[in-house]
Short mmCIF file of N, CA, C and O in Angstrom, two decimals:
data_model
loop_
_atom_site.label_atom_id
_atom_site.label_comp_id
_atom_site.label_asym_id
_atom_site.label_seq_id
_atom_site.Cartn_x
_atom_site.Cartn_y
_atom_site.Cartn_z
N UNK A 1 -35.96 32.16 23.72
CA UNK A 1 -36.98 32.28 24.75
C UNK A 1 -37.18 33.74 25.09
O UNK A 1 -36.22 34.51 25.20
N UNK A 2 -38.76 34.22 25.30
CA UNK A 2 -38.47 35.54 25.83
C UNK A 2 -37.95 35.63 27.07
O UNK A 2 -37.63 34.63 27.72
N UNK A 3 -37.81 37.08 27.58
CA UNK A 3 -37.48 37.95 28.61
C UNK A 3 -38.46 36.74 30.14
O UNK A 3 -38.02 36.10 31.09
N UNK A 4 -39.56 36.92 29.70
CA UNK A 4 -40.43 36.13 31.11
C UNK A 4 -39.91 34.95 31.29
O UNK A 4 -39.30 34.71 32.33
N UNK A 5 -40.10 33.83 30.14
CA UNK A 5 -39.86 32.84 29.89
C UNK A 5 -38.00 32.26 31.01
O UNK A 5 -37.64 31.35 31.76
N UNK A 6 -37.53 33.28 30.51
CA UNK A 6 -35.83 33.28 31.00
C UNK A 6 -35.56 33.78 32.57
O UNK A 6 -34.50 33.56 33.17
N UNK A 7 -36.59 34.41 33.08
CA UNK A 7 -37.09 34.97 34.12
C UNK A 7 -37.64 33.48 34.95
O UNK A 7 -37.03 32.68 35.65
N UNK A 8 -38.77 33.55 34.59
CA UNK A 8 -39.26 31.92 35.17
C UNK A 8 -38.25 30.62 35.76
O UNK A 8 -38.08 30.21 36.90
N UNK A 9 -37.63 30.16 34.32
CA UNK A 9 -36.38 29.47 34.62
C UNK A 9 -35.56 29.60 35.20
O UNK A 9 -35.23 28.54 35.73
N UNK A 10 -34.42 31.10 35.65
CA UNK A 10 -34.22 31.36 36.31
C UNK A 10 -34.74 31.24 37.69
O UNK A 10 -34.23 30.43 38.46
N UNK A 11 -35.77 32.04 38.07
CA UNK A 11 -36.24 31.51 39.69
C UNK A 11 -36.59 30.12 39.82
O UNK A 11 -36.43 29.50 40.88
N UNK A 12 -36.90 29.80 39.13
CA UNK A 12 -37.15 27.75 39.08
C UNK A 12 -35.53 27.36 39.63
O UNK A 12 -35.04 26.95 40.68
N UNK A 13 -35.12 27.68 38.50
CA UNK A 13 -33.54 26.79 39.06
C UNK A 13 -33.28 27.50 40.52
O UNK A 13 -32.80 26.72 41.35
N UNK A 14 -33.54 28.95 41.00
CA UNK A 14 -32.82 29.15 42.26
C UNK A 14 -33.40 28.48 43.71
O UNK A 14 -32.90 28.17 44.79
N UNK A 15 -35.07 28.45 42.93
CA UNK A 15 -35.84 27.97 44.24
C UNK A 15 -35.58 26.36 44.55
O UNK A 15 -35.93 25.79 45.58
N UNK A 16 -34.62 25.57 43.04
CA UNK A 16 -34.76 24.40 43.33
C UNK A 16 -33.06 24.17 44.01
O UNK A 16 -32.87 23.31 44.87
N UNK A 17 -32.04 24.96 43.57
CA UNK A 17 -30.79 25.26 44.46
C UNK A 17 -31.30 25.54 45.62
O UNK A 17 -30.85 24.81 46.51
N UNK A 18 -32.18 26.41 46.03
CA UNK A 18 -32.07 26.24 47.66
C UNK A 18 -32.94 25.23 48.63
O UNK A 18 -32.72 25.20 49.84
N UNK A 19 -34.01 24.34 47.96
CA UNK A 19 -34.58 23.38 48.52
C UNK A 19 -33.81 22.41 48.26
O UNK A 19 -33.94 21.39 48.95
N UNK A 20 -32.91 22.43 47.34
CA UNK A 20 -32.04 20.91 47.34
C UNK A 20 -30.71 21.04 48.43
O UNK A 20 -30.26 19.96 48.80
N UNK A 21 -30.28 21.83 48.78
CA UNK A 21 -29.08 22.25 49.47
C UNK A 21 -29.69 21.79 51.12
O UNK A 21 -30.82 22.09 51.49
N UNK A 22 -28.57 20.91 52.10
CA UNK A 22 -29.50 21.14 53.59
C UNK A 22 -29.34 22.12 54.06
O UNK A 22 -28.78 23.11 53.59
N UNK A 23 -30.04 21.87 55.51
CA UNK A 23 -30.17 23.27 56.22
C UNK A 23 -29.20 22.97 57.75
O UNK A 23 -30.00 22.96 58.68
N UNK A 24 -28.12 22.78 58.13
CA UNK A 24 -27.92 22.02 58.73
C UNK A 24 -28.58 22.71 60.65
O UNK A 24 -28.99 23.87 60.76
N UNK A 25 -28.55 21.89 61.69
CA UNK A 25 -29.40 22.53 62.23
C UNK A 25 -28.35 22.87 63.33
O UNK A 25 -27.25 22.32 63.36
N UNK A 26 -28.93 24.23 64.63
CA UNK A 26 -28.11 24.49 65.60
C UNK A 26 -26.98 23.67 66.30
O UNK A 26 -25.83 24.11 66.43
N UNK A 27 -27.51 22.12 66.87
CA UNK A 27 -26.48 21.32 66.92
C UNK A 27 -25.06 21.45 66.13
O UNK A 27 -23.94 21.90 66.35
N UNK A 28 -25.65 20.90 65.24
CA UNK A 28 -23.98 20.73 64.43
C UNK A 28 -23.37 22.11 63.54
O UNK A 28 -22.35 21.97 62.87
N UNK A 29 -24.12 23.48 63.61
CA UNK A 29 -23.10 24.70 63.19
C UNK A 29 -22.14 24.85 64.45
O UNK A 29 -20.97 25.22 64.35
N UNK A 30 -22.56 24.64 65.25
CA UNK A 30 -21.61 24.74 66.87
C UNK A 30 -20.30 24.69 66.73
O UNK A 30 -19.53 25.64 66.59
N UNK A 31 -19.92 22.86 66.78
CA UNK A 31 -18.95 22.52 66.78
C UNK A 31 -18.24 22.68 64.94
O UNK A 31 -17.07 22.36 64.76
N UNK A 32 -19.19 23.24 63.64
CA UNK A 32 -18.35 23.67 62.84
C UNK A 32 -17.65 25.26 62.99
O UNK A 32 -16.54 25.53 62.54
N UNK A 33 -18.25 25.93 63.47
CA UNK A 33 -17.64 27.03 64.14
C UNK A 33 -16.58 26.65 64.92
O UNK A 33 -15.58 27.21 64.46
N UNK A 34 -16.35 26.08 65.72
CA UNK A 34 -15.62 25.74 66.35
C UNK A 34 -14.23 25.46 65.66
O UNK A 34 -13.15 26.06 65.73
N UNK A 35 -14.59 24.45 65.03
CA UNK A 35 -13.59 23.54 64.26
C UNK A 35 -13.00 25.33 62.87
O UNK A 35 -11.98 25.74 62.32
N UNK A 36 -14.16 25.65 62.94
CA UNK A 36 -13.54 26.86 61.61
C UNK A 36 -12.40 27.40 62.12
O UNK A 36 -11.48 27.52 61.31
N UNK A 37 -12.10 27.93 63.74
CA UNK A 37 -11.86 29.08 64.15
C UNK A 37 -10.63 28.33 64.61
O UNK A 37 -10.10 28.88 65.58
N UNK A 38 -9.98 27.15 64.19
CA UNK A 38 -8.62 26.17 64.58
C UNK A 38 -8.30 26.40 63.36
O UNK A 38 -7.14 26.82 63.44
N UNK A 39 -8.70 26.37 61.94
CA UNK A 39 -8.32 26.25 60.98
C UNK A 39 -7.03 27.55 60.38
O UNK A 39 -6.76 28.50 61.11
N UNK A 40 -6.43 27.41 59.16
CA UNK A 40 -5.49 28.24 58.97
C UNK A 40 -6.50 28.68 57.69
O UNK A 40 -7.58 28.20 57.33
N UNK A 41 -5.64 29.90 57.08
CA UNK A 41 -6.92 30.57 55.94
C UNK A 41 -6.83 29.54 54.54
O UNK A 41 -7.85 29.43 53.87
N UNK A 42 -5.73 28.88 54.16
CA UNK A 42 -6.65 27.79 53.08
C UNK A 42 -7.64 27.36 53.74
O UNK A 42 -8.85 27.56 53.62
N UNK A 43 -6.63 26.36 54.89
CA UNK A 43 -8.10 25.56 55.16
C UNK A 43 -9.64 26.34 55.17
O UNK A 43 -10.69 25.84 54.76
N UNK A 44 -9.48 27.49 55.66
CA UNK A 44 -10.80 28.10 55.90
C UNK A 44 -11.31 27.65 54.30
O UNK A 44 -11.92 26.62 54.02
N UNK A 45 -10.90 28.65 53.42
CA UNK A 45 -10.98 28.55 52.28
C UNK A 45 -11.84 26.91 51.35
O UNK A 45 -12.86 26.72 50.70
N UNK A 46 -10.65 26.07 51.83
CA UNK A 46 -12.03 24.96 51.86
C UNK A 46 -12.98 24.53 52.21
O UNK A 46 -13.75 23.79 51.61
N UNK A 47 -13.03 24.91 53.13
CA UNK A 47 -14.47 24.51 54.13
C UNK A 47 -15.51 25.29 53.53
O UNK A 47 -16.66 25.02 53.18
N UNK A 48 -14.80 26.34 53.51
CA UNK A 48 -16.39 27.48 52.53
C UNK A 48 -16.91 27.23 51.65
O UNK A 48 -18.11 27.14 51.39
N UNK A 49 -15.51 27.01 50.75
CA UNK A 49 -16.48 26.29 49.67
C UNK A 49 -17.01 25.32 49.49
O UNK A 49 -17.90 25.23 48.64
N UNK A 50 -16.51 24.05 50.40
CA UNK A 50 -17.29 22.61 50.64
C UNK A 50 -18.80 23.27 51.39
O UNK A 50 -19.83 22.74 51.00
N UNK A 51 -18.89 24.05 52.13
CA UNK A 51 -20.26 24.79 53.27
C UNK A 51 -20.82 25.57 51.83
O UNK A 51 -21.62 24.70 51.47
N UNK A 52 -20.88 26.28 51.15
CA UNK A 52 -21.29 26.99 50.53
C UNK A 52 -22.05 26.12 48.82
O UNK A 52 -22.89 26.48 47.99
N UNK A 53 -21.30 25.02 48.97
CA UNK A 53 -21.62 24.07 47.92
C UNK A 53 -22.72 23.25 48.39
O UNK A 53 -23.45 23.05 47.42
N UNK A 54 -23.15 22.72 49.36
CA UNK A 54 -23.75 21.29 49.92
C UNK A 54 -24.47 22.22 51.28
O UNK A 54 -24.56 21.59 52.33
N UNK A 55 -24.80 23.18 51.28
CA UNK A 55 -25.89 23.73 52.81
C UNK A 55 -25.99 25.39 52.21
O UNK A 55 -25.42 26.34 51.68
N UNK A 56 -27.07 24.90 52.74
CA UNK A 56 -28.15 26.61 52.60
C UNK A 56 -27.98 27.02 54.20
O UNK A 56 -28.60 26.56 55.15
N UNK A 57 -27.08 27.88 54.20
CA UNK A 57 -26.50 28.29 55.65
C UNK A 57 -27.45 29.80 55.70
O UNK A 57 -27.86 30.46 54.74
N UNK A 58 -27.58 30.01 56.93
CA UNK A 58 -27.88 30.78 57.57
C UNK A 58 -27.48 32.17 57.89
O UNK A 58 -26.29 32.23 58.21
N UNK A 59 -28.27 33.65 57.92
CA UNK A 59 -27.22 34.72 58.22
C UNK A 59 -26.64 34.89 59.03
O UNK A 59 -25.59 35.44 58.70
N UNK A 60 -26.77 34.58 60.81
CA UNK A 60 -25.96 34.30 61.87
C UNK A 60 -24.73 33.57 61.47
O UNK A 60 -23.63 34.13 61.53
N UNK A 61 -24.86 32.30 61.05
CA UNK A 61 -23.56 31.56 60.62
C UNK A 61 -22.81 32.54 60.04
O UNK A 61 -21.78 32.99 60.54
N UNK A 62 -23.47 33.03 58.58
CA UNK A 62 -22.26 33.32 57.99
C UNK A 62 -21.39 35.04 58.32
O UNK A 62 -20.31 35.46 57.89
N UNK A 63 -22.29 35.62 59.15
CA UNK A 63 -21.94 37.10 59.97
C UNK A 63 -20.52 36.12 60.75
O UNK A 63 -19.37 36.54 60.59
N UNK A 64 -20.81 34.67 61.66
CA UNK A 64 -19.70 33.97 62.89
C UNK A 64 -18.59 34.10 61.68
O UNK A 64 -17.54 34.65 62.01
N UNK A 65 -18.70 33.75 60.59
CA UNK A 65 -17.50 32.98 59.44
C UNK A 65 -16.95 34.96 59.64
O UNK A 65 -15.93 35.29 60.24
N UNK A 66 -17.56 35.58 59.22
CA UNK A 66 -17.00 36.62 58.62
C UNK A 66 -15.83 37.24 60.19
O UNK A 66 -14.77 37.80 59.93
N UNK A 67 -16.08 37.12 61.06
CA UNK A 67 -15.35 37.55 62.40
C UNK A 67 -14.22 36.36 62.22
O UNK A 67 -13.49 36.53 63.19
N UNK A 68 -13.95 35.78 61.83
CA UNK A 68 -12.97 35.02 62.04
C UNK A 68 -12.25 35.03 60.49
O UNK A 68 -11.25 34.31 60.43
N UNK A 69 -12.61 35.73 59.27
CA UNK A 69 -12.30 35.43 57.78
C UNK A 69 -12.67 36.57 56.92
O UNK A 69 -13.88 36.68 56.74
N UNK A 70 -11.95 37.43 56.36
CA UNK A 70 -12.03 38.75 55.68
C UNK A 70 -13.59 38.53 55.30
O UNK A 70 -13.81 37.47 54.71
N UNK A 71 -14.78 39.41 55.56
CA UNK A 71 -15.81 39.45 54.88
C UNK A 71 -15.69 39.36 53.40
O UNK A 71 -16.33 38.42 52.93
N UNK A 72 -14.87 40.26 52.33
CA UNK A 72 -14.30 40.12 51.49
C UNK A 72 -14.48 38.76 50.91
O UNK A 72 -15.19 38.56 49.92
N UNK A 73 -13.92 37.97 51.45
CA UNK A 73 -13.47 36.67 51.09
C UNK A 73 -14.52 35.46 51.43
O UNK A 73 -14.58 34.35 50.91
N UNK A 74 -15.31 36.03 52.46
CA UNK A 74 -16.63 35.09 53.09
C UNK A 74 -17.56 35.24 51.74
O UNK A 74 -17.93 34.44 50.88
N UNK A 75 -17.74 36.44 51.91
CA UNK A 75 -19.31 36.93 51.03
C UNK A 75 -19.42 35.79 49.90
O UNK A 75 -20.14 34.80 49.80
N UNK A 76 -18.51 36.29 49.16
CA UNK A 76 -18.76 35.77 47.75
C UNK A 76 -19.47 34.65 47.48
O UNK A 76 -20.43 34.55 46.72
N UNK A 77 -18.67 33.38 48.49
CA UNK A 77 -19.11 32.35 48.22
C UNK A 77 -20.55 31.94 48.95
O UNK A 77 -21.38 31.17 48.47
N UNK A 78 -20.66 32.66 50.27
CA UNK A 78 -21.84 32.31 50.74
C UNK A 78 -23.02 32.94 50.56
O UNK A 78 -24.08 32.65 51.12
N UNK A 79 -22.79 33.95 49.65
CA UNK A 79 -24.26 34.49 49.74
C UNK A 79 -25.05 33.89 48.82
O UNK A 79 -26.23 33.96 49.16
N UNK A 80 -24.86 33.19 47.54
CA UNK A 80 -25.32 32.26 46.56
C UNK A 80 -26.21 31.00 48.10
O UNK A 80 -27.39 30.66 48.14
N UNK A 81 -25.51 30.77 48.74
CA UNK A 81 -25.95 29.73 49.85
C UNK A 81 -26.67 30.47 50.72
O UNK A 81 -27.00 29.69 51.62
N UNK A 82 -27.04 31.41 50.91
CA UNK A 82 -27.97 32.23 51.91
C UNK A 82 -28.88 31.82 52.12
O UNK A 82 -29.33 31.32 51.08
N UNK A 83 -29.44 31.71 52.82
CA UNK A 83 -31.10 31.32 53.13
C UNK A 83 -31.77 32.61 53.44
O UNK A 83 -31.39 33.53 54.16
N UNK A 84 -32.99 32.43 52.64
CA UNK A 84 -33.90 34.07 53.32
C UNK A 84 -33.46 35.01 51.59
O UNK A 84 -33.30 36.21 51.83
N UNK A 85 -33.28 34.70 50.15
CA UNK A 85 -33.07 35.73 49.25
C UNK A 85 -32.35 36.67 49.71
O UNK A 85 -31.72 36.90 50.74
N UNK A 86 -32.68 37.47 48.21
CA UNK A 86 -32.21 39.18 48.54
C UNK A 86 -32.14 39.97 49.80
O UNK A 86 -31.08 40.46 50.17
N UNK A 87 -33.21 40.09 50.44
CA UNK A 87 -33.19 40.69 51.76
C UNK A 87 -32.22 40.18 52.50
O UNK A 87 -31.54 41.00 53.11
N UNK A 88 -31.86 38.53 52.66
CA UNK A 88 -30.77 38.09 53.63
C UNK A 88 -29.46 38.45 53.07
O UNK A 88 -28.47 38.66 53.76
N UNK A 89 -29.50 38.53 51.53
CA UNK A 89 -28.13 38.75 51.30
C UNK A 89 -27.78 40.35 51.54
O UNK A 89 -26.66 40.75 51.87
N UNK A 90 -28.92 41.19 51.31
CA UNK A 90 -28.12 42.36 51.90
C UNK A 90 -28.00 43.24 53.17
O UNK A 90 -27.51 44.34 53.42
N UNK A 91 -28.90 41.95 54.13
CA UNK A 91 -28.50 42.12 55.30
C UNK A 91 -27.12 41.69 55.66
O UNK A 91 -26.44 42.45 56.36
N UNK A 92 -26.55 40.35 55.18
CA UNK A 92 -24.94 40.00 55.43
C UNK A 92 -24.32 41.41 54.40
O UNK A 92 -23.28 41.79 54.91
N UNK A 93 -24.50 41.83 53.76
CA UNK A 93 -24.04 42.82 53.51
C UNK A 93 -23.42 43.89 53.96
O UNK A 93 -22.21 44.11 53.87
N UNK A 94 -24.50 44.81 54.62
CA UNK A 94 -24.73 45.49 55.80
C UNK A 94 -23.94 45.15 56.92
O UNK A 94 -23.04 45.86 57.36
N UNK A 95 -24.28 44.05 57.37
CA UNK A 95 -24.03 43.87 58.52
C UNK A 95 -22.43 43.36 58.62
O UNK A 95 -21.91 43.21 59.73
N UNK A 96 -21.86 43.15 57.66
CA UNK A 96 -20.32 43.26 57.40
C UNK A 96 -19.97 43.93 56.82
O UNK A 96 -19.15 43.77 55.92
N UNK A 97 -20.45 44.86 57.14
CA UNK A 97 -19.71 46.38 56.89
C UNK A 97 -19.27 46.71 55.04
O UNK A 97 -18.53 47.62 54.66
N UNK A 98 -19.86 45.84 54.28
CA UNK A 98 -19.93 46.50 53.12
C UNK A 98 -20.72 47.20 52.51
O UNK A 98 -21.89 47.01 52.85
N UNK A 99 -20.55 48.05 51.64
CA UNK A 99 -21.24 49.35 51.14
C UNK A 99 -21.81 48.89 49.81
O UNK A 99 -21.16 48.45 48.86
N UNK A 100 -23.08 49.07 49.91
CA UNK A 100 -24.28 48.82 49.23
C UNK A 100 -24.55 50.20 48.13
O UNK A 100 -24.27 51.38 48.37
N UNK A 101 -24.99 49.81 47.22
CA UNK A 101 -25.71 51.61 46.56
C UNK A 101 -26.86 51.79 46.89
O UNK A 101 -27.59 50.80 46.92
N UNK A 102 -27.35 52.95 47.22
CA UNK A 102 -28.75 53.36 47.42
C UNK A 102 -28.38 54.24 48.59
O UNK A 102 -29.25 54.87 49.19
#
């Protein structure tokens, strides 16, 4: 396939990863925050990746995860789950204090 062709498919599959993923709404991030910030760091560890697998989370959410869980260790998995593209992911970037080029 060419270069476009592989291009295309690509954004196809990402736009259809993030319309298939929910969005879960203010209500219920609450009390998962909540429940995160009892947890020990596996547990964290699972939850992220169960949250990062099955919901297109939000940059507020995942800035709350990072105050309670090495940014380091947040990012990775949630920025694939970001909502809002590139721009959102390198606003969680930024905004947890990691260093970007440019």
């Amino acid at each position: 396939a060419s270069a476009p062709e592989g291009q295309q498919a690509t954004a196809f599959l990402s736009r259809y990863a993030e319309a298939a993923r929910i969005r879960p709404c203010v209500k219920k991030l609450v009390p998962l925050l909540a429940h995160w910030r009892t947890l020990d760091v596996n547990a964290r560890a699972l939850m992220l990746d169960a949250l990062s697998r099955g919901f297109q989370l939000e940059l507020p959410f995942v800035l709350q995860l990072c105050k309670k869980h090495p940014a380091v260790q947040v990012l990775p998995q949630a920025l694939p789950s970001l909502a809002g593209g590139p721009l959102a992911r390198l606003a969680a970037l930024s905004c947890a204090g990691v260093r970007t080029l440019g």
